[in-house]
Amino acid sequence: MSGKDITIKAGDDAFSAYLATTAGQAAGSVVVIQEIFGVNSHIRAVCDRLAAAGFTALAPDLFHHSEPGVQLGYAEADVNRGFGLMQQMDQGKALADLDACIADLRSHGGKVALLGFCMGGLLAFRGAANLKPDAAVAYYGGGIASCLGDAGSIACPIQFHFGEKDHFIPMTDVEKVRAATDGLKETELYVYPADHGFNCDQRGSYDAEAARLAWQRSVDFLHRHLG
């Protein structure tokens, strides 16, 4: 298992991504979609954990159109800067970048999933609707409830993780997501007694038990649909 920065080419464009590979034959590939903090140590650790679980994991730098190479922490100044970068981001371009990652991983064989956190959770949902991944996992995706018109276009299995104490995503929005995706091919939606960002052990909102259970469910889901 090893991780390194590589370059992904998309037409006339190119951008960096963190790639973590597993020893031996991979069970499939996962595009890990960043939060507003960039491809930072947390996102890289997620890729490393996926590689340890038997997958190839690739995390593209989705802020490269405005400010390449951003890696933020979780202090107030970092949060404010991250929100600013998210507001500058063109989601259409971000989806095109994710599509390029899917194509690159598929060129090496096997199925490919999307897995994202916060902003990345929204993009995992939108990617499931607008791209052609084999599965998608969305952790506390803010804004999904405003994009539910996309739900009918989702053809792959999708899994959601939300925190019932999340001050960014009210439970009324979670129930809207549940209702809009209930009739899809295969949908799993889980709610934990936790706050926003509960998966990240670098944040004050980290919840060890919620993170452990959500991670196990995610890995099982990915093995089931990519293996």
PDB file of C-alpha atoms in Angstrom:
ATOM      1  CA  MET A   1       0.000   0.000   0.000  1.00  0.00           C
ATOM      2  CA  SER A   2       1.403   3.375  -1.001  1.00  0.00           C
ATOM      3  CA  GLY A   3       0.160   6.891  -1.643  1.00  0.00           C
ATOM      4  CA  LYS A   4       1.474   9.533  -4.022  1.00  0.00           C
ATOM      5  CA  ASP A   5       0.444  12.631  -5.946  1.00  0.00           C
ATOM      6  CA  ILE A   6      -0.196  12.087  -9.636  1.00  0.00           C
ATOM      7  CA  THR A   7      -1.518  14.135 -12.569  1.00  0.00           C
ATOM      8  CA  ILE A   8      -4.863  13.412 -14.233  1.00  0.00           C
ATOM      9  CA  LYS A   9      -5.349  14.633 -17.797  1.00  0.00           C
ATOM     10  CA  ALA A  10      -8.796  15.743 -18.946  1.00  0.00           C
ATOM     11  CA  GLY A  11      -8.737  16.941 -22.550  1.00  0.00           C
ATOM     12  CA  ASP A  12      -6.522  20.027 -22.655  1.00  0.00           C
ATOM     13  CA  ASP A  13      -6.629  20.328 -18.870  1.00  0.00           C
ATOM     14  CA  ALA A  14      -4.656  18.562 -16.140  1.00  0.00           C
ATOM     15  CA  PHE A  15      -4.888  18.513 -12.361  1.00  0.00           C
ATOM     16  CA  SER A  16      -3.292  16.789  -9.409  1.00  0.00           C
ATOM     17  CA  ALA A  17      -4.780  13.942  -7.401  1.00  0.00           C
ATOM     18  CA  TYR A  18      -3.679  11.773  -4.496  1.00  0.00           C
ATOM     19  CA  LEU A  19      -3.551   8.080  -5.393  1.00  0.00           C
ATOM     20  CA  ALA A  20      -3.405   5.250  -2.867  1.00  0.00           C
ATOM     21  CA  THR A  21      -3.065   1.681  -4.090  1.00  0.00           C
ATOM     22  CA  THR A  22      -3.509  -1.657  -2.405  1.00  0.00           C
ATOM     23  CA  ALA A  23      -1.176  -4.623  -2.451  1.00  0.00           C
ATOM     24  CA  GLY A  24      -2.304  -7.221  -4.964  1.00  0.00           C
ATOM     25  CA  GLN A  25      -5.502  -7.148  -6.999  1.00  0.00           C
ATOM     26  CA  ALA A  26      -7.823  -4.291  -6.075  1.00  0.00           C
ATOM     27  CA  ALA A  27     -11.482  -5.019  -5.316  1.00  0.00           C
ATOM     28  CA  GLY A  28     -12.394  -1.909  -7.328  1.00  0.00           C
ATOM     29  CA  SER A  29     -11.642   1.803  -7.341  1.00  0.00           C
ATOM     30  CA  VAL A  30     -13.030   4.756  -5.393  1.00  0.00           C
ATOM     31  CA  VAL A  31     -12.890   8.447  -6.298  1.00  0.00           C
ATOM     32  CA  VAL A  32     -12.695  10.236  -2.941  1.00  0.00           C
ATOM     33  CA  ILE A  33     -14.256  13.692  -3.133  1.00  0.00           C
ATOM     34  CA  GLN A  34     -12.858  16.396  -0.886  1.00  0.00           C
ATOM     35  CA  GLU A  35     -14.528  18.688   1.613  1.00  0.00           C
ATOM     36  CA  ILE A  36     -14.008  22.448   1.429  1.00  0.00           C
ATOM     37  CA  PHE A  37     -10.575  21.904   3.000  1.00  0.00           C
ATOM     38  CA  GLY A  38      -8.973  20.484  -0.145  1.00  0.00           C
ATOM     39  CA  VAL A  39      -7.067  17.224  -0.530  1.00  0.00           C
ATOM     40  CA  ASN A  40      -5.703  17.593   2.975  1.00  0.00           C
ATOM     41  CA  SER A  41      -4.363  15.075   5.460  1.00  0.00           C
ATOM     42  CA  HIS A  42      -7.843  13.796   6.325  1.00  0.00           C
ATOM     43  CA  ILE A  43      -8.797  13.081   2.708  1.00  0.00           C
ATOM     44  CA  ARG A  44      -5.423  11.442   2.121  1.00  0.00           C
ATOM     45  CA  ALA A  45      -5.959   9.294   5.220  1.00  0.00           C
ATOM     46  CA  VAL A  46      -9.357   8.227   3.843  1.00  0.00           C
ATOM     47  CA  CYS A  47      -7.629   7.138   0.623  1.00  0.00           C
ATOM     48  CA  ASP A  48      -5.020   5.215   2.607  1.00  0.00           C
ATOM     49  CA  ARG A  49      -7.738   3.460   4.632  1.00  0.00           C
ATOM     50  CA  LEU A  50      -9.577   2.488   1.455  1.00  0.00           C
ATOM     51  CA  ALA A  51      -6.342   1.072   0.045  1.00  0.00           C
ATOM     52  CA  ALA A  52      -5.912  -0.923   3.255  1.00  0.00           C
ATOM     53  CA  ALA A  53      -9.459  -2.237   2.720  1.00  0.00           C
ATOM     54  CA  GLY A  54      -8.531  -3.498  -0.751  1.00  0.00           C
ATOM     55  CA  PHE A  55      -9.426  -0.625  -3.091  1.00  0.00           C
ATOM     56  CA  THR A  56      -7.572   1.785  -5.333  1.00  0.00           C
ATOM     57  CA  ALA A  57      -8.431   5.303  -4.091  1.00  0.00           C
ATOM     58  CA  LEU A  58      -8.019   8.583  -5.971  1.00  0.00           C
ATOM     59  CA  ALA A  59      -8.719  12.066  -4.554  1.00  0.00           C
ATOM     60  CA  PRO A  60      -8.673  14.864  -7.174  1.00  0.00           C
ATOM     61  CA  ASP A  61      -7.928  18.497  -6.395  1.00  0.00           C
ATOM     62  CA  LEU A  62     -11.268  20.095  -7.268  1.00  0.00           C
ATOM     63  CA  PHE A  63     -10.098  23.614  -6.428  1.00  0.00           C
ATOM     64  CA  HIS A  64      -7.386  23.544  -9.093  1.00  0.00           C
ATOM     65  CA  HIS A  65      -9.322  25.874 -11.405  1.00  0.00           C
ATOM     66  CA  SER A  66      -8.987  28.730  -8.898  1.00  0.00           C
ATOM     67  CA  GLU A  67      -6.239  27.768  -6.428  1.00  0.00           C
ATOM     68  CA  PRO A  68      -4.344  24.501  -6.973  1.00  0.00           C
ATOM     69  CA  GLY A  69      -2.874  22.526  -4.112  1.00  0.00           C
ATOM     70  CA  VAL A  70      -5.031  23.822  -1.265  1.00  0.00           C
ATOM     71  CA  GLN A  71      -4.683  21.840   1.990  1.00  0.00           C
ATOM     72  CA  LEU A  72      -6.481  23.466   4.903  1.00  0.00           C
ATOM     73  CA  GLY A  73      -6.944  22.653   8.575  1.00  0.00           C
ATOM     74  CA  TYR A  74     -10.069  23.226  10.665  1.00  0.00           C
ATOM     75  CA  ALA A  75      -9.490  26.553  12.421  1.00  0.00           C
ATOM     76  CA  GLU A  76     -11.994  29.348  11.833  1.00  0.00           C
ATOM     77  CA  ALA A  77      -9.772  31.023   9.253  1.00  0.00           C
ATOM     78  CA  ASP A  78      -9.477  27.733   7.342  1.00  0.00           C
ATOM     79  CA  VAL A  79     -13.255  27.259   7.398  1.00  0.00           C
ATOM     80  CA  ASN A  80     -13.821  30.777   6.052  1.00  0.00           C
ATOM     81  CA  ARG A  81     -11.239  30.293   3.308  1.00  0.00           C
ATOM     82  CA  GLY A  82     -12.730  26.922   2.399  1.00  0.00           C
ATOM     83  CA  PHE A  83     -16.223  28.346   2.095  1.00  0.00           C
ATOM     84  CA  GLY A  84     -14.864  31.051  -0.185  1.00  0.00           C
ATOM     85  CA  LEU A  85     -13.186  28.490  -2.421  1.00  0.00           C
ATOM     86  CA  MET A  86     -16.365  26.414  -2.563  1.00  0.00           C
ATOM     87  CA  GLN A  87     -18.367  29.456  -3.660  1.00  0.00           C
ATOM     88  CA  GLN A  88     -15.869  30.056  -6.473  1.00  0.00           C
ATOM     89  CA  MET A  89     -16.016  26.446  -7.647  1.00  0.00           C
ATOM     90  CA  ASP A  90     -17.954  25.638 -10.819  1.00  0.00           C
ATOM     91  CA  GLN A  91     -19.808  22.400 -10.055  1.00  0.00           C
ATOM     92  CA  GLY A  92     -20.045  21.569 -13.751  1.00  0.00           C
ATOM     93  CA  LYS A  93     -16.263  21.674 -14.025  1.00  0.00           C
ATOM     94  CA  ALA A  94     -15.935  19.667 -10.815  1.00  0.00           C
ATOM     95  CA  LEU A  95     -18.206  16.959 -12.224  1.00  0.00           C
ATOM     96  CA  ALA A  96     -16.119  16.926 -15.415  1.00  0.00           C
ATOM     97  CA  ASP A  97     -13.006  16.416 -13.281  1.00  0.00           C
ATOM     98  CA  LEU A  98     -14.684  13.530 -11.462  1.00  0.00           C
ATOM     99  CA  ASP A  99     -15.693  12.028 -14.803  1.00  0.00           C
ATOM    100  CA  ALA A 100     -12.055  12.184 -15.924  1.00  0.00           C
ATOM    101  CA  CYS A 101     -11.045  10.343 -12.742  1.00  0.00           C
ATOM    102  CA  ILE A 102     -13.676   7.653 -13.339  1.00  0.00           C
ATOM    103  CA  ALA A 103     -12.414   7.204 -16.904  1.00  0.00           C
ATOM    104  CA  ASP A 104      -8.782   7.030 -15.780  1.00  0.00           C
ATOM    105  CA  LEU A 105      -9.524   4.388 -13.142  1.00  0.00           C
ATOM    106  CA  ARG A 106     -11.733   2.357 -15.500  1.00  0.00           C
ATOM    107  CA  SER A 107      -8.922   2.300 -18.054  1.00  0.00           C
ATOM    108  CA  HIS A 108      -7.040   0.068 -15.608  1.00  0.00           C
ATOM    109  CA  GLY A 109     -10.012  -2.281 -15.245  1.00  0.00           C
ATOM    110  CA  GLY A 110     -12.714  -2.836 -12.654  1.00  0.00           C
ATOM    111  CA  LYS A 111     -15.645  -0.881 -11.299  1.00  0.00           C
ATOM    112  CA  VAL A 112     -15.492   2.630  -9.873  1.00  0.00           C
ATOM    113  CA  ALA A 113     -17.436   4.328  -7.063  1.00  0.00           C
ATOM    114  CA  LEU A 114     -17.677   7.896  -5.796  1.00  0.00           C
ATOM    115  CA  LEU A 115     -17.309   8.647  -2.074  1.00  0.00           C
ATOM    116  CA  GLY A 116     -17.493  12.186  -0.743  1.00  0.00           C
ATOM    117  CA  PHE A 117     -17.735  14.227   2.440  1.00  0.00           C
ATOM    118  CA  CYS A 118     -19.718  17.452   2.963  1.00  0.00           C
ATOM    119  CA  MET A 119     -19.207  19.357  -0.328  1.00  0.00           C
ATOM    120  CA  GLY A 120     -17.918  16.053  -1.657  1.00  0.00           C
ATOM    121  CA  GLY A 121     -21.069  14.308  -0.427  1.00  0.00           C
ATOM    122  CA  LEU A 122     -23.158  16.659  -2.553  1.00  0.00           C
ATOM    123  CA  LEU A 123     -20.881  16.003  -5.540  1.00  0.00           C
ATOM    124  CA  ALA A 124     -21.093  12.237  -4.956  1.00  0.00           C
ATOM    125  CA  PHE A 125     -24.891  12.554  -5.168  1.00  0.00           C
ATOM    126  CA  ARG A 126     -24.747  14.778  -8.254  1.00  0.00           C
ATOM    127  CA  GLY A 127     -22.115  12.507  -9.797  1.00  0.00           C
ATOM    128  CA  ALA A 128     -24.342   9.485  -9.267  1.00  0.00           C
ATOM    129  CA  ALA A 129     -27.060  11.309 -11.216  1.00  0.00           C
ATOM    130  CA  ASN A 130     -24.990  12.910 -13.967  1.00  0.00           C
ATOM    131  CA  LEU A 131     -22.028  10.563 -14.456  1.00  0.00           C
ATOM    132  CA  LYS A 132     -21.881   6.766 -14.625  1.00  0.00           C
ATOM    133  CA  PRO A 133     -20.226   5.425 -11.462  1.00  0.00           C
ATOM    134  CA  ASP A 134     -20.969   1.893 -10.324  1.00  0.00           C
ATOM    135  CA  ALA A 135     -21.861   3.065  -6.801  1.00  0.00           C
ATOM    136  CA  ALA A 136     -21.810   6.213  -4.666  1.00  0.00           C
ATOM    137  CA  VAL A 137     -21.443   7.029  -0.971  1.00  0.00           C
ATOM    138  CA  ALA A 138     -22.329  10.471   0.397  1.00  0.00           C
ATOM    139  CA  TYR A 139     -21.364  11.581   3.895  1.00  0.00           C
ATOM    140  CA  TYR A 140     -23.322  14.596   5.245  1.00  0.00           C
ATOM    141  CA  GLY A 141     -23.720  16.179   1.828  1.00  0.00           C
ATOM    142  CA  GLY A 142     -24.897  19.729   2.359  1.00  0.00           C
ATOM    143  CA  GLY A 143     -27.238  20.940  -0.387  1.00  0.00           C
ATOM    144  CA  ILE A 144     -28.491  17.545  -1.558  1.00  0.00           C
ATOM    145  CA  ALA A 145     -32.040  18.499  -0.559  1.00  0.00           C
ATOM    146  CA  SER A 146     -31.848  21.376  -3.056  1.00  0.00           C
ATOM    147  CA  CYS A 147     -30.826  19.049  -5.915  1.00  0.00           C
ATOM    148  CA  LEU A 148     -33.393  16.281  -5.537  1.00  0.00           C
ATOM    149  CA  GLY A 149     -34.564  16.800  -9.098  1.00  0.00           C
ATOM    150  CA  ASP A 150     -31.429  14.802  -9.978  1.00  0.00           C
ATOM    151  CA  ALA A 151     -32.550  11.791  -7.940  1.00  0.00           C
ATOM    152  CA  GLY A 152     -34.552  10.188 -10.737  1.00  0.00           C
ATOM    153  CA  SER A 153     -31.428   9.997 -12.904  1.00  0.00           C
ATOM    154  CA  ILE A 154     -29.475   7.887 -10.409  1.00  0.00           C
ATOM    155  CA  ALA A 155     -29.000   4.382 -11.792  1.00  0.00           C
ATOM    156  CA  CYS A 156     -26.336   3.068  -9.393  1.00  0.00           C
ATOM    157  CA  PRO A 157     -26.585   1.936  -5.757  1.00  0.00           C
ATOM    158  CA  ILE A 158     -26.146   4.865  -3.387  1.00  0.00           C
ATOM    159  CA  GLN A 159     -25.536   5.103   0.352  1.00  0.00           C
ATOM    160  CA  PHE A 160     -26.056   8.167   2.577  1.00  0.00           C
ATOM    161  CA  HIS A 161     -24.686   9.013   6.033  1.00  0.00           C
ATOM    162  CA  PHE A 162     -26.116  11.918   8.066  1.00  0.00           C
ATOM    163  CA  GLY A 163     -25.791  13.184  11.642  1.00  0.00           C
ATOM    164  CA  GLU A 164     -28.992  14.006  13.479  1.00  0.00           C
ATOM    165  CA  LYS A 165     -27.192  16.835  15.344  1.00  0.00           C
ATOM    166  CA  ASP A 166     -25.874  18.371  12.114  1.00  0.00           C
ATOM    167  CA  HIS A 167     -26.424  22.141  12.322  1.00  0.00           C
ATOM    168  CA  PHE A 168     -25.921  22.493   8.541  1.00  0.00           C
ATOM    169  CA  ILE A 169     -28.351  19.758   7.439  1.00  0.00           C
ATOM    170  CA  PRO A 170     -31.677  19.684   9.313  1.00  0.00           C
ATOM    171  CA  MET A 171     -33.485  16.385   9.696  1.00  0.00           C
ATOM    172  CA  THR A 172     -36.297  17.766   7.545  1.00  0.00           C
ATOM    173  CA  ASP A 173     -33.797  17.805   4.653  1.00  0.00           C
ATOM    174  CA  VAL A 174     -32.668  14.260   5.467  1.00  0.00           C
ATOM    175  CA  GLU A 175     -36.272  13.080   5.263  1.00  0.00           C
ATOM    176  CA  LYS A 176     -36.649  14.803   1.889  1.00  0.00           C
ATOM    177  CA  VAL A 177     -33.593  12.894   0.659  1.00  0.00           C
ATOM    178  CA  ARG A 178     -35.025   9.641   2.030  1.00  0.00           C
ATOM    179  CA  ALA A 179     -38.360  10.187   0.288  1.00  0.00           C
ATOM    180  CA  ALA A 180     -36.803  11.219  -3.039  1.00  0.00           C
ATOM    181  CA  THR A 181     -34.442   8.236  -3.217  1.00  0.00           C
ATOM    182  CA  ASP A 182     -36.633   5.543  -1.698  1.00  0.00           C
ATOM    183  CA  GLY A 183     -37.589   4.003  -5.035  1.00  0.00           C
ATOM    184  CA  LEU A 184     -34.112   3.873  -6.563  1.00  0.00           C
ATOM    185  CA  LYS A 185     -32.292   0.676  -7.532  1.00  0.00           C
ATOM    186  CA  GLU A 186     -30.624   0.300  -4.146  1.00  0.00           C
ATOM    187  CA  THR A 187     -30.494   3.012  -1.533  1.00  0.00           C
ATOM    188  CA  GLU A 188     -29.200   2.918   2.032  1.00  0.00           C
ATOM    189  CA  LEU A 189     -29.643   5.934   4.306  1.00  0.00           C
ATOM    190  CA  TYR A 190     -28.251   6.000   7.852  1.00  0.00           C
ATOM    191  CA  VAL A 191     -28.580   8.632  10.564  1.00  0.00           C
ATOM    192  CA  TYR A 192     -26.193   8.786  13.543  1.00  0.00           C
ATOM    193  CA  PRO A 193     -26.430  10.654  16.885  1.00  0.00           C
ATOM    194  CA  ALA A 194     -23.601  12.896  15.718  1.00  0.00           C
ATOM    195  CA  ASP A 195     -22.809  16.343  14.308  1.00  0.00           C
ATOM    196  CA  HIS A 196     -21.542  17.489  10.922  1.00  0.00           C
ATOM    197  CA  GLY A 197     -18.089  16.169  10.050  1.00  0.00           C
ATOM    198  CA  PHE A 198     -18.333  13.247  12.460  1.00  0.00           C
ATOM    199  CA  ASN A 199     -16.014  11.073  10.357  1.00  0.00           C
ATOM    200  CA  CYS A 200     -12.972  13.353  10.678  1.00  0.00           C
ATOM    201  CA  ASP A 201     -10.808  12.668  13.732  1.00  0.00           C
ATOM    202  CA  GLN A 202      -9.141  16.080  13.336  1.00  0.00           C
ATOM    203  CA  ARG A 203     -12.350  17.982  14.102  1.00  0.00           C
ATOM    204  CA  GLY A 204     -14.093  18.733  17.361  1.00  0.00           C
ATOM    205  CA  SER A 205     -17.258  17.170  15.930  1.00  0.00           C
ATOM    206  CA  TYR A 206     -15.570  13.774  15.496  1.00  0.00           C
ATOM    207  CA  ASP A 207     -17.671  10.920  16.845  1.00  0.00           C
ATOM    208  CA  ALA A 208     -15.650   7.723  17.118  1.00  0.00           C
ATOM    209  CA  GLU A 209     -18.578   5.296  17.264  1.00  0.00           C
ATOM    210  CA  ALA A 210     -20.534   6.950  14.447  1.00  0.00           C
ATOM    211  CA  ALA A 211     -17.369   7.105  12.323  1.00  0.00           C
ATOM    212  CA  ARG A 212     -16.561   3.439  12.969  1.00  0.00           C
ATOM    213  CA  LEU A 213     -20.061   2.233  12.086  1.00  0.00           C
ATOM    214  CA  ALA A 214     -20.391   4.461   9.015  1.00  0.00           C
ATOM    215  CA  TRP A 215     -16.978   3.386   7.757  1.00  0.00           C
ATOM    216  CA  GLN A 216     -17.771  -0.313   8.142  1.00  0.00           C
ATOM    217  CA  ARG A 217     -21.059   0.171   6.314  1.00  0.00           C
ATOM    218  CA  SER A 218     -19.279   2.088   3.558  1.00  0.00           C
ATOM    219  CA  VAL A 219     -16.565  -0.539   3.081  1.00  0.00           C
ATOM    220  CA  ASP A 220     -19.129  -3.371   3.061  1.00  0.00           C
ATOM    221  CA  PHE A 221     -21.238  -1.450   0.524  1.00  0.00           C
ATOM    222  CA  LEU A 222     -18.236  -0.840  -1.733  1.00  0.00           C
ATOM    223  CA  HIS A 223     -17.111  -4.461  -1.611  1.00  0.00           C
ATOM    224  CA  ARG A 224     -20.647  -5.570  -2.417  1.00  0.00           C
ATOM    225  CA  HIS A 225     -21.014  -3.355  -5.472  1.00  0.00           C
ATOM    226  CA  LEU A 226     -17.446  -3.154  -6.807  1.00  0.00           C
ATOM    227  CA  GLY A 227     -16.090  -6.605  -6.072  1.00  0.00           C
TER     228      GLY A 227
END
